[in-house]
CSV table of C-alpha atoms in Angstrom, one decimal:
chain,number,residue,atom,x,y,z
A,23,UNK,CA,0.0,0.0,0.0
A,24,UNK,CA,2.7,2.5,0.7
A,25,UNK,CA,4.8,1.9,-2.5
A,26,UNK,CA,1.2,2.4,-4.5
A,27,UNK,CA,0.6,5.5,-2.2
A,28,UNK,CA,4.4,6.7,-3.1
A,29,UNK,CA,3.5,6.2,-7.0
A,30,UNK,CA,0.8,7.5,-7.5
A,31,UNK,CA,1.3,10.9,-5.2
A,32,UNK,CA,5.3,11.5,-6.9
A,33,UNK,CA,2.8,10.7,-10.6
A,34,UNK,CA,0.2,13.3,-9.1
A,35,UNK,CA,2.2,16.1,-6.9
A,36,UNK,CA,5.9,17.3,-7.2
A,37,UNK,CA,8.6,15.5,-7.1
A,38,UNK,CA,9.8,16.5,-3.7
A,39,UNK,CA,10.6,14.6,-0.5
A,40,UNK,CA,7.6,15.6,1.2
A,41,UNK,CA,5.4,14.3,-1.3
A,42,UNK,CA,7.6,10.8,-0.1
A,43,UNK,CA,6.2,11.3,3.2
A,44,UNK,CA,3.2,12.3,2.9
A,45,UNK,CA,2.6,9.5,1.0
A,46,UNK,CA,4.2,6.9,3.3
A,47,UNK,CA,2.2,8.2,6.0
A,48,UNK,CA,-1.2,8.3,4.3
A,49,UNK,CA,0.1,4.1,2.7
A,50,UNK,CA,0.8,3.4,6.6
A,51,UNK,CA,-2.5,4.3,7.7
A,52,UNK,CA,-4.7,3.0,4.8
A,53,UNK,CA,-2.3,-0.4,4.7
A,54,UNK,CA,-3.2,-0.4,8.9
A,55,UNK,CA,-6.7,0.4,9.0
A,56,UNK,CA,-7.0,-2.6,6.4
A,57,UNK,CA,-5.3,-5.1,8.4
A,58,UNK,CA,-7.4,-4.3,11.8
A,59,UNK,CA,-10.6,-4.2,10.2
A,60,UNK,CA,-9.2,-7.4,8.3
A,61,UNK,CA,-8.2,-8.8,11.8
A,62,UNK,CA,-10.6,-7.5,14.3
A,63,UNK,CA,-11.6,-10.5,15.9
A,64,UNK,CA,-8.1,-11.5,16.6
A,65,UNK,CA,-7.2,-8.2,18.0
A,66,UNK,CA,-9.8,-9.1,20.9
A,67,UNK,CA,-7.5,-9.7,24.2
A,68,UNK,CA,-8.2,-10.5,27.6
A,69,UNK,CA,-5.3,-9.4,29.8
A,70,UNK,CA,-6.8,-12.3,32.6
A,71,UNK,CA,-5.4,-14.9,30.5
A,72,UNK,CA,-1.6,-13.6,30.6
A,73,UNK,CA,0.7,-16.9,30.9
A,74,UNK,CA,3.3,-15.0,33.4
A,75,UNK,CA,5.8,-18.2,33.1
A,76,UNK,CA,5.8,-17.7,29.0
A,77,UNK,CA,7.1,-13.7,29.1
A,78,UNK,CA,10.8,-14.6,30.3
A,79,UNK,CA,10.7,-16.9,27.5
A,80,UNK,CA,9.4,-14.8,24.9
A,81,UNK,CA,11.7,-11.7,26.0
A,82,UNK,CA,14.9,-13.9,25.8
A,83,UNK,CA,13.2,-14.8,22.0
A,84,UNK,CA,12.9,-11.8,21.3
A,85,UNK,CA,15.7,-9.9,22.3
A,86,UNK,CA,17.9,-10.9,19.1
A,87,UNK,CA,15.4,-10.3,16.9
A,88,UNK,CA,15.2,-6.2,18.6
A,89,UNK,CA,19.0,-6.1,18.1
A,90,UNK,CA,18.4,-6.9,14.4
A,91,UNK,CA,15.7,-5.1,13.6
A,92,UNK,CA,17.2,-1.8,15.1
A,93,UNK,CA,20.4,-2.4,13.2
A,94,UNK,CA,18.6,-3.1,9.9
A,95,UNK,CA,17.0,-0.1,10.7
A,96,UNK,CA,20.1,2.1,10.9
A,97,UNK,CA,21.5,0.0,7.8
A,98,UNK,CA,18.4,1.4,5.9
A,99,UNK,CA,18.2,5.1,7.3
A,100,UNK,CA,22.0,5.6,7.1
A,101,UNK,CA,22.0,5.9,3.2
A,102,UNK,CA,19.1,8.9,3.4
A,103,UNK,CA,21.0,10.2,5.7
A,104,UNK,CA,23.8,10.6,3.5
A,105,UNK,CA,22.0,11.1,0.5
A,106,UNK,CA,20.2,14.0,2.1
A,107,UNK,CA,23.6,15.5,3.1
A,108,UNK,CA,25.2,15.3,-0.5
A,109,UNK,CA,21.8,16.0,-2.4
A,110,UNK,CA,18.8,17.8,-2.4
A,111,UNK,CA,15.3,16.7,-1.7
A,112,UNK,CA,14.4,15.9,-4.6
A,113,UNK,CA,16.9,14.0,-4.8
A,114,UNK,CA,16.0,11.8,-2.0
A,115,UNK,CA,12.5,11.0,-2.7
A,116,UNK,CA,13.5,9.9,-6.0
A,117,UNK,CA,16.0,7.4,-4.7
A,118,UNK,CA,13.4,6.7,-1.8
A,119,UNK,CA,10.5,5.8,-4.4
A,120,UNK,CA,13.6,3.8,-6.2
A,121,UNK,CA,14.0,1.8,-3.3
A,122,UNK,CA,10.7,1.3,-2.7
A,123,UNK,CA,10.1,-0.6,-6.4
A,124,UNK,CA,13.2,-2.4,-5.5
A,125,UNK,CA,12.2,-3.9,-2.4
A,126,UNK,CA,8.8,-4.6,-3.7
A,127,UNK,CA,10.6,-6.4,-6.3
A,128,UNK,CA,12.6,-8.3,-3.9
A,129,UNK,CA,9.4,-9.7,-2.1
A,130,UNK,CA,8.1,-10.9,-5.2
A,131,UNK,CA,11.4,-12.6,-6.5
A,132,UNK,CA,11.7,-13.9,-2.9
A,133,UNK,CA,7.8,-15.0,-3.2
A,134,UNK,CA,8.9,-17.0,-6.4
A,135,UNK,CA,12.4,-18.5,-5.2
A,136,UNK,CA,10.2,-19.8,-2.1
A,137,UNK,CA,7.5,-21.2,-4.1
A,138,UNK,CA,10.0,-22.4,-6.8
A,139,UNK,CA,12.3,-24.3,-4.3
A,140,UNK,CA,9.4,-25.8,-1.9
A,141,UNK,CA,8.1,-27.5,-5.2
A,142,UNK,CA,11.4,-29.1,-5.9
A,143,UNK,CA,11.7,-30.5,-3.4
């Protein structure tokens, strides 16, 4: 939803950065308010039922998986960063909508390899 929110508003409006963000931001919410009207019966929790001998377990789970995502997520902001400093904006939201396409691309040739390699098995 983003990446079609990011087309169609750099197609639309200027090519600027704040068109980029606008657009992410108005994706975001229209991609979320799918997903929880989508999913609104298993959003329903009851905070009675809370396993208490499960949440040591799940934090020591999870805890690698926080230190990853927070360095994939400097990884990924650390190019704008630099982009921005060399560049202008305009600059920048065209390599953001780039890399937008590009990862979209990647999900779908991921999508394939999976499906592809599951079946040759």
């Amino acid at each position: 939803m983003i990446l079609l929110c990011t087309v169609l508003f750099l197609i639309m409006f200027s090519h600027t950065f704040i068109t980029v963000v606008y657009a992410t931001i108005i994706g975001q919410m229209i991609g979320d308010s799918i997903l929880i009207i989508r999913n609104y019966r298993l959003l329903q929790f009851n905070w009675l039922k809370i396993d208490r001998d499960l949440l040591p377990k799940l934090a020591r789970f999870g805890l690698p998986v926080v230190v990853a995502t927070v360095i994939y997520s400097l990884f990924v902001i650390i190019d704008k960063l630099f982009i921005r400093y060399f560049c202008d904006f305009e600059q920048l939201g065209l390599y953001t909508a780039a890399f937008k396409i590009a990862s979209a691309l990647l999900i779908l040739q991921t999508t394939f390899s999976n499906f592809l390699g599951a079946n040759s098995i």
